[in-house]
mmCIF file of C-alpha atoms and ligand atoms in Angstrom:
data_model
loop_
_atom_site.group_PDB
_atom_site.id
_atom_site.type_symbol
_atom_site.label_atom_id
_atom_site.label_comp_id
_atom_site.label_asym_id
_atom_site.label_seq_id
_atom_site.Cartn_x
_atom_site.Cartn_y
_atom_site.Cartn_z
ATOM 1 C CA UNK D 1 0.000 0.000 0.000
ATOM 2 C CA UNK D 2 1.539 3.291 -0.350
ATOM 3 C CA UNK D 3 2.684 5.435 2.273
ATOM 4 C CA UNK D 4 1.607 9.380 3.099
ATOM 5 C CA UNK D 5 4.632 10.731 4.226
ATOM 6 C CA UNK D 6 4.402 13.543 6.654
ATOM 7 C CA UNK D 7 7.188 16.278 5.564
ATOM 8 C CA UNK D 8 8.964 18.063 8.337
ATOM 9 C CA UNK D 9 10.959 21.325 7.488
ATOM 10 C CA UNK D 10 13.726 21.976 10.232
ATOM 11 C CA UNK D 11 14.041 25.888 10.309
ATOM 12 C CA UNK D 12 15.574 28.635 11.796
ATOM 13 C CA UNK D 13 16.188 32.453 12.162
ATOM 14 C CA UNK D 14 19.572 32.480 12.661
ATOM 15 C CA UNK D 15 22.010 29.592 10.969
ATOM 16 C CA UNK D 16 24.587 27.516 12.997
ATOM 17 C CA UNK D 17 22.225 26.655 15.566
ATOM 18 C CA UNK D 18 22.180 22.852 14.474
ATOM 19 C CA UNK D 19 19.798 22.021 11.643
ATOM 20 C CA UNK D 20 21.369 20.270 10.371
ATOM 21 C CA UNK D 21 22.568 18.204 13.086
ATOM 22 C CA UNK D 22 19.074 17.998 13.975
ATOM 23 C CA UNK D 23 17.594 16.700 10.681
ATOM 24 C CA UNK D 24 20.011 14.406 10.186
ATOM 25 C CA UNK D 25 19.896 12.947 13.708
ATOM 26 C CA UNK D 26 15.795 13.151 13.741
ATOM 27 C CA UNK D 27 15.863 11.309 9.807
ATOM 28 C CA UNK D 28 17.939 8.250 11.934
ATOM 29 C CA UNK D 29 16.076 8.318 14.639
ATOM 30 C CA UNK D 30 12.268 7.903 13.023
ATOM 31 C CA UNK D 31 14.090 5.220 10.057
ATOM 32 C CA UNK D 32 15.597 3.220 13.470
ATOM 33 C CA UNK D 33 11.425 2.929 14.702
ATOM 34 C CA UNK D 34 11.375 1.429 11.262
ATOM 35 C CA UNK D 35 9.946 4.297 9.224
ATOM 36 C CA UNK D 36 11.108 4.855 5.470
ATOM 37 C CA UNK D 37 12.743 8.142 5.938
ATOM 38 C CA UNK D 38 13.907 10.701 3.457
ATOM 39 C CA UNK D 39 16.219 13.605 4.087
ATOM 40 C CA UNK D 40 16.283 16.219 1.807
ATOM 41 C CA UNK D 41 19.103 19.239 2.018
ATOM 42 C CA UNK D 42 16.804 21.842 1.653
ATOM 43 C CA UNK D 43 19.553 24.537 1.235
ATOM 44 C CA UNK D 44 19.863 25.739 -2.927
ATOM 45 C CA UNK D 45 23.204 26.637 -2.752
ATOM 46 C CA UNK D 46 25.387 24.860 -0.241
ATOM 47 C CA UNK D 47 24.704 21.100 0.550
ATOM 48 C CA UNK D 48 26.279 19.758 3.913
ATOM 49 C CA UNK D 49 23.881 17.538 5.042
ATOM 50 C CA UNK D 50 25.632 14.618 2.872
ATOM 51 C CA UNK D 51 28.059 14.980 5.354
ATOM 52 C CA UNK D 52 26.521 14.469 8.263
ATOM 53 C CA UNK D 53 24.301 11.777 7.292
ATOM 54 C CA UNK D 54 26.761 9.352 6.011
ATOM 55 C CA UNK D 55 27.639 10.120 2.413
ATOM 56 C CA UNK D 56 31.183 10.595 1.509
ATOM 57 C CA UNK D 57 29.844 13.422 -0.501
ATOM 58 C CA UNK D 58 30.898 11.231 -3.800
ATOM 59 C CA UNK D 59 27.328 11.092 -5.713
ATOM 60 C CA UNK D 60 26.555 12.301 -8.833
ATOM 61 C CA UNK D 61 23.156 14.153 -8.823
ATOM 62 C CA UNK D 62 20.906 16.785 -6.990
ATOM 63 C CA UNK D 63 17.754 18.413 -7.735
ATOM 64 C CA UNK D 64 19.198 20.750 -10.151
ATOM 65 C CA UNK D 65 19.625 17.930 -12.300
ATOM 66 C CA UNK D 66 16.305 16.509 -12.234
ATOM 67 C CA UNK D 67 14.581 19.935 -12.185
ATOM 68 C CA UNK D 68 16.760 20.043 -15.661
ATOM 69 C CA UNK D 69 16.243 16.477 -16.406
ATOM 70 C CA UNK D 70 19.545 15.228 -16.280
ATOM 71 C CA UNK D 71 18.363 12.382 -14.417
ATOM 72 C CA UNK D 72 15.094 10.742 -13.110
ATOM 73 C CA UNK D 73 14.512 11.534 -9.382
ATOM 74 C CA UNK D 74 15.578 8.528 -8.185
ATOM 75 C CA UNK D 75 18.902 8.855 -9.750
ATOM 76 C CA UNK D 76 19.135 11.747 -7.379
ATOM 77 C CA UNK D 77 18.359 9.592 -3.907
ATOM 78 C CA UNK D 78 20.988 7.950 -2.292
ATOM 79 C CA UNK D 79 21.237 5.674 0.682
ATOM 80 C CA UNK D 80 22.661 7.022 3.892
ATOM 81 C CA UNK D 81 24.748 4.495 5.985
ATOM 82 C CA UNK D 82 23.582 5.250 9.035
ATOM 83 C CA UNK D 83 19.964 3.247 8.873
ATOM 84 C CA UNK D 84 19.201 0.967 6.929
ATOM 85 C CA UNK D 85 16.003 2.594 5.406
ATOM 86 C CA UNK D 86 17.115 6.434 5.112
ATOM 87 C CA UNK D 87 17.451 7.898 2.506
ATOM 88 C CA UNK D 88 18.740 11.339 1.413
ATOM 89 C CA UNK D 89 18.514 13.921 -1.718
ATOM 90 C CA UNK D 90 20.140 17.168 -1.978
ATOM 91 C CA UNK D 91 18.552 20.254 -2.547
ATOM 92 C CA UNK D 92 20.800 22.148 -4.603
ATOM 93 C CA UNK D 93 20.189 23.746 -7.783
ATOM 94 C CA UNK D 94 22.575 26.076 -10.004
ATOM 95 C CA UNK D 95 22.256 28.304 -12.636
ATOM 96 C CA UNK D 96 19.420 27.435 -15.394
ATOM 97 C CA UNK D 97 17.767 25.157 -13.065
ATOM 98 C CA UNK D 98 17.393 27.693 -10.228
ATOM 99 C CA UNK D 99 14.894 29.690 -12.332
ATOM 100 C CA UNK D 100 12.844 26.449 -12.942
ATOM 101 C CA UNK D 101 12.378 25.407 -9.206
ATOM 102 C CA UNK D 102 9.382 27.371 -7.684
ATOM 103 C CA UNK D 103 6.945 26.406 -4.656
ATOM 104 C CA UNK D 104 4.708 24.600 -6.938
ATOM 105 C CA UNK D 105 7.971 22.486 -8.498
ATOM 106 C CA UNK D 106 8.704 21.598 -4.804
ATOM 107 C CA UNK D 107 4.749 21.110 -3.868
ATOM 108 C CA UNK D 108 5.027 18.538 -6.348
ATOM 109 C CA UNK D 109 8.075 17.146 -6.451
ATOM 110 C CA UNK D 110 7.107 16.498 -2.532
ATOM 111 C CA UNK D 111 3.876 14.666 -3.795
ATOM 112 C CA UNK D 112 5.559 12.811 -5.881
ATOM 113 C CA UNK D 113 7.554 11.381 -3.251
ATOM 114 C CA UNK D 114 4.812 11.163 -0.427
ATOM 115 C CA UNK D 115 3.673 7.605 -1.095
ATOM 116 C CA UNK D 116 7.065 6.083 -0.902
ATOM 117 C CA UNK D 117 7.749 7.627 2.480
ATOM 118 C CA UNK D 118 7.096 7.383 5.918
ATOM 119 C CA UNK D 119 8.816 11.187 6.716
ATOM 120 C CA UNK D 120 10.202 13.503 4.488
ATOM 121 C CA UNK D 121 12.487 16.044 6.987
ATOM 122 C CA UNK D 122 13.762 18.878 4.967
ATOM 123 C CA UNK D 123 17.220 20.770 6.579
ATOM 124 C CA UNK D 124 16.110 24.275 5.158
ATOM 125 C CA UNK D 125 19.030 27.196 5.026
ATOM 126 C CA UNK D 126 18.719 29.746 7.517
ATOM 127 C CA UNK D 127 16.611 32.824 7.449
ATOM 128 C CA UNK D 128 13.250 33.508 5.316
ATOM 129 C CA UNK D 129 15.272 33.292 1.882
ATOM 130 C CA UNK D 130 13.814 31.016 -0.959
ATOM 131 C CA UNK D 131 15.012 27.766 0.500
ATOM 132 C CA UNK D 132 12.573 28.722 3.874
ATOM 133 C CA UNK D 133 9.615 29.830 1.214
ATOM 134 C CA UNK D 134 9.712 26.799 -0.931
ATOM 135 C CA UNK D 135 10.259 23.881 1.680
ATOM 136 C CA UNK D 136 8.096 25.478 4.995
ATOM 137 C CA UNK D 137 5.567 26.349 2.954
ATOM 138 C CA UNK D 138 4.948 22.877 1.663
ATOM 139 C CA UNK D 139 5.687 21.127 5.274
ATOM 140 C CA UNK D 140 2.889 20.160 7.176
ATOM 141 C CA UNK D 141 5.075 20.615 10.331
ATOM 142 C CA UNK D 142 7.902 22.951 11.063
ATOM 143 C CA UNK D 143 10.512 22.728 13.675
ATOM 144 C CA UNK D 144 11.742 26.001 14.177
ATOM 145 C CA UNK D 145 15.436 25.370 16.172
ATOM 146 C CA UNK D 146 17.168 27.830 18.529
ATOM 147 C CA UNK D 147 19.527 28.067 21.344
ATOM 148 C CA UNK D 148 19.996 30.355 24.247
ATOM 149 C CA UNK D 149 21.879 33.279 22.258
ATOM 150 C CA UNK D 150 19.455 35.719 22.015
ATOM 151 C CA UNK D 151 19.939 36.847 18.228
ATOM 152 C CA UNK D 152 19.123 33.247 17.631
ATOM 153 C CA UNK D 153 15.869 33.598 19.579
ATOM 154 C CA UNK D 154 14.808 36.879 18.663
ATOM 155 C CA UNK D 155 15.097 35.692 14.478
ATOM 156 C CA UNK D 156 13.596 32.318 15.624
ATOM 157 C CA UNK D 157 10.134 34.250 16.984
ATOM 158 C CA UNK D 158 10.466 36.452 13.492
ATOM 159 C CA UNK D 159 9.919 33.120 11.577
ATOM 160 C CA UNK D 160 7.693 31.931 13.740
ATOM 161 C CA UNK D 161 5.496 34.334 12.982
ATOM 162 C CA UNK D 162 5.854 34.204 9.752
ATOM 163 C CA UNK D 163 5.136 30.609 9.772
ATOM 164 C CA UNK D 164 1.998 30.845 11.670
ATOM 165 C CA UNK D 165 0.196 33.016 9.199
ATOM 166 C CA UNK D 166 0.224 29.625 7.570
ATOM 167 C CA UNK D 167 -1.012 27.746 9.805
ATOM 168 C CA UNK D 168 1.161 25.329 9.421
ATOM 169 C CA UNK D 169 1.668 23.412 12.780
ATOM 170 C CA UNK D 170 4.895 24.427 14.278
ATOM 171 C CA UNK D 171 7.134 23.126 17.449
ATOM 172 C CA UNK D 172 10.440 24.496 18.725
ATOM 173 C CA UNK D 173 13.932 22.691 19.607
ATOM 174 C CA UNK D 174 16.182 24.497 22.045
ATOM 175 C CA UNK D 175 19.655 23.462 20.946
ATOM 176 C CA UNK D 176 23.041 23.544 23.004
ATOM 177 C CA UNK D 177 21.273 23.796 26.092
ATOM 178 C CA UNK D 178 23.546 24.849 28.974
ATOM 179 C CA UNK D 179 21.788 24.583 32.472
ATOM 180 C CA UNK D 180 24.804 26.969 33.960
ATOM 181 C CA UNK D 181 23.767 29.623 31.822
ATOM 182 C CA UNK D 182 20.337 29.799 32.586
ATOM 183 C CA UNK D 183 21.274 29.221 36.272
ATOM 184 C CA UNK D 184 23.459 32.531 36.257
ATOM 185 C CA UNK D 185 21.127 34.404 34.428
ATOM 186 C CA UNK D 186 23.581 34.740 31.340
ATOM 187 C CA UNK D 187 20.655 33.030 29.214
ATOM 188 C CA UNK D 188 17.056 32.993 29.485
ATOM 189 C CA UNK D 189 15.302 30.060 30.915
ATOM 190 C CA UNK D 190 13.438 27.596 28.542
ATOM 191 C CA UNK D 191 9.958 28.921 29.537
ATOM 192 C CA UNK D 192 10.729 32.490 28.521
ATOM 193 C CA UNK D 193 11.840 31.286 25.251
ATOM 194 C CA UNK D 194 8.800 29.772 24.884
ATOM 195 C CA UNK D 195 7.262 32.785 25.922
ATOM 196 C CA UNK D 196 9.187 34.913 23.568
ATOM 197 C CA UNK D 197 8.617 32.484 20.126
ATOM 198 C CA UNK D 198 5.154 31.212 21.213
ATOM 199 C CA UNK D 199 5.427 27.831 19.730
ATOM 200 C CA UNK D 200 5.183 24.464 21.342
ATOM 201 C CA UNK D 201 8.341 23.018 22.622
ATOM 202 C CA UNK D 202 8.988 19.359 21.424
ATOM 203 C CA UNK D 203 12.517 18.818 22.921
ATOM 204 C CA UNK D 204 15.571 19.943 24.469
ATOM 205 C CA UNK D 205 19.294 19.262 23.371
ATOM 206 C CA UNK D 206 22.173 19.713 25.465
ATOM 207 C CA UNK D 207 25.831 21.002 24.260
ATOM 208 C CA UNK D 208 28.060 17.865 23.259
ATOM 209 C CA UNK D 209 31.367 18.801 23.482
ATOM 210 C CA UNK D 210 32.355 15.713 21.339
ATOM 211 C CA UNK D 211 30.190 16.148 18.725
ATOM 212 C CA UNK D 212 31.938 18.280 15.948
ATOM 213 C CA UNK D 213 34.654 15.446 16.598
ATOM 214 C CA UNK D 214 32.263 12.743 15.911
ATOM 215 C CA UNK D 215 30.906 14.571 12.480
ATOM 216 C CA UNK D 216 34.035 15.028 11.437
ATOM 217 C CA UNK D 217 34.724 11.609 11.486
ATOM 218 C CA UNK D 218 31.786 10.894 9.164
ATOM 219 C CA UNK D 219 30.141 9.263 12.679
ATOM 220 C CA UNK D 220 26.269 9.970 14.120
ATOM 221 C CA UNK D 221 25.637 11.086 17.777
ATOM 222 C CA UNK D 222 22.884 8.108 17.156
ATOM 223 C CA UNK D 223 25.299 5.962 17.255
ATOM 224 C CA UNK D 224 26.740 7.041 20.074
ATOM 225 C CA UNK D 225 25.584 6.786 23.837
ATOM 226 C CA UNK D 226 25.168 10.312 24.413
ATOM 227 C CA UNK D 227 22.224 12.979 25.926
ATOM 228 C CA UNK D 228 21.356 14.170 22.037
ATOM 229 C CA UNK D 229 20.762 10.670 21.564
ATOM 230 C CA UNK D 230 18.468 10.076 24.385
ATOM 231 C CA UNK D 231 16.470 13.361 23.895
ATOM 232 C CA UNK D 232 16.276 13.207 19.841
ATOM 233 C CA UNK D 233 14.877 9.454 20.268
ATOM 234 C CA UNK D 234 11.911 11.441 22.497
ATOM 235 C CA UNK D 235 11.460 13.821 20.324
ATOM 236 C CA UNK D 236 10.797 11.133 17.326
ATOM 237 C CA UNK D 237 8.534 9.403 19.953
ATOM 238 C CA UNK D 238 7.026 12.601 20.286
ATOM 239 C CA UNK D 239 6.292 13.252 16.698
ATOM 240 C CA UNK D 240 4.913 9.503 16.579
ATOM 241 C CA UNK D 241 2.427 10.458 19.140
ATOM 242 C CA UNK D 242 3.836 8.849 21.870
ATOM 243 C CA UNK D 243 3.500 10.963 25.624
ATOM 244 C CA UNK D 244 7.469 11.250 26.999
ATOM 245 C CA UNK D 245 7.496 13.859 29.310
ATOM 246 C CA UNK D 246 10.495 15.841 29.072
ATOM 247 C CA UNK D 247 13.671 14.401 30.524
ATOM 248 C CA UNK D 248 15.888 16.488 32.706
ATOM 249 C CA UNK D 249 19.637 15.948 31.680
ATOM 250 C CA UNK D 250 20.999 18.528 34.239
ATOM 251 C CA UNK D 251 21.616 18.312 37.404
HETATM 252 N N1 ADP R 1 24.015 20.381 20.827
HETATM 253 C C1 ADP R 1 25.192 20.747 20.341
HETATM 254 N N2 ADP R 1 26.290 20.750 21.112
HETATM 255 C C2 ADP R 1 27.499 21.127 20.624
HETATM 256 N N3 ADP R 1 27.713 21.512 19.347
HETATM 257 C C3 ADP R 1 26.638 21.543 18.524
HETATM 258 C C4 ADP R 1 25.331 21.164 18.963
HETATM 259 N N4 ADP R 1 24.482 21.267 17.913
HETATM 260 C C5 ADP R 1 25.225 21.693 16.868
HETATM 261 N N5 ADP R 1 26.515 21.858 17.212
HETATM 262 C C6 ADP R 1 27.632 22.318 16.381
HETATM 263 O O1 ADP R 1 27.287 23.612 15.889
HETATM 264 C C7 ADP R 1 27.711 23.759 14.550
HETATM 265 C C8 ADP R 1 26.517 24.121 13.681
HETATM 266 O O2 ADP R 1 25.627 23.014 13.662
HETATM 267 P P1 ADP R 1 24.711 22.720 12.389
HETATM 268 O O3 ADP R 1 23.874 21.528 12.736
HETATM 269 O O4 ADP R 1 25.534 22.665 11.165
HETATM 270 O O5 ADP R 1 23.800 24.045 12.408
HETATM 271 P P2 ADP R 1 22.992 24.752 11.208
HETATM 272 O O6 ADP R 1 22.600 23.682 10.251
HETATM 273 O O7 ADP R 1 21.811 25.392 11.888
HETATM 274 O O8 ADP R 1 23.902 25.754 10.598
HETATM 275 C C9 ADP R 1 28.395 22.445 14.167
HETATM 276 O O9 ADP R 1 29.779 22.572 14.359
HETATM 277 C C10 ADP R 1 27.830 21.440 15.148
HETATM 278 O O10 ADP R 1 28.758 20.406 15.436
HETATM 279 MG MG1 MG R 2 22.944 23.573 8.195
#
């Protein structure tokens, strides 16, 4: 029977606060409860989520080249080591073929791929550029990520906003969580962030000092027994329906 897959655009104001770490480690985490998962780098002009999702970054073709048929779109979807049914595309589209992708090119090219899918997560560039127009638009949820640094905040309620005169049903990530912080009163606490983007919070990461290590190696912090781990398999829960309270990993 065919699938319906529900497409989730990870978003944010500000860039560097861990999209794509989260989309990647999200995409693993809903294939390993034995969904068919597909990851699409949502970003036009720089792909990096190949890199962080298992691919040595030696493939041939991206959406650029199916938007100018170069290739069918499965020539353009590769398997990602890290599960064994995820999946991944990238996003990126130069020159003649930029012109040809629209909203309605991506509204379809998303149907197209619906039935073959459990979850479609999208790691969208940063900000309210075309990337955020074509792929949030089309999602029917958004995760909107941020962290305590409050330019990162303050950009995260701007989309949020933006996003809800969709209607489109949003939830927030707080990324690189640091309990000290908040504690001295050098970062706001989680409830005022929720206060300040209005948006439902559907999990909490903490800083991982070993993680740039581990994607540089070409590893996932899924693999690893690690807090991100532990909170990003909740948050899949989560999105599955399933009630998990929030976990405290402070002290
Ligand atoms: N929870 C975290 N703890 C520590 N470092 C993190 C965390 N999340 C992301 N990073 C690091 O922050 C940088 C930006 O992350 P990335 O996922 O690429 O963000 P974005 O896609 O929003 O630009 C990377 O070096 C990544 O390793
Ligand atoms: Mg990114």
């Amino acid at each position: 029977m065919d699938k319906n897959a529900k497409v989730i655009a990870i978003a944010s104001g500000k860039g560097g606060v861990g999209k794509t770490t989260v989309t990647a480690s999200l995409a693993q985490a809903l294939a390993e409860r034995g969904n068919t998962v597909l990851a699409i780098d949502g970003d036009l002009d720089f792909r990096n989520l190949d890199l962080i999702i298992g691919l040595d970054g030696s493939f041939a073709y991206d959406l650029g080249d199916v938007a100018l048929g170069n290739c069918v779109l499965n020539d353009a979807i590769y398997k990602s080591a890290f599960a064994d049914n995820l999946y991944f595309m990238a996003g990126t589209v130069e020159g003649e073929a930029e012109k040809r992708v629209d909203s309605s090119v991506i509204g379809r090219l998303l149907d197209h791929l619906r039935p073959y899918y459990d979850y479609i997560v999208v790691d969208t560039a940063a900000g309210m550029g075309k990337s955020f127009e074509l792929y949030t638009k089309n999602a029917d949820t958004v995760i909107i990520v941020t962290t305590l640094y409050k330019p990162a905040i303050r950009d995260g309620e701007k989309i949020a906003a933006e996003i809800a005169k969709d209607g489109i049903q949003t939830y927030m990530i707080v990324n690189s969580l640091d309990e000290r912080l908040i504690e001295s009163k050098n970062a706001p606490n989680v409830d005022e962030i929720i206060d300040s983007v209005c948006v439902k919070l559907i999990g909490l990461l903490p800083c991982e000092s070993r993680l740039i290590r581990w994607q540089n190696g070409g590893l996932s912090p899924m693999d690893r027994r690690c807090e991100i781990k532990t909170q990003i398999d909740d948050i899949a829960a989560r999105i599955e329906g399933e009630n998990r309270p929030l976990k405290k990993f402070w002290k």
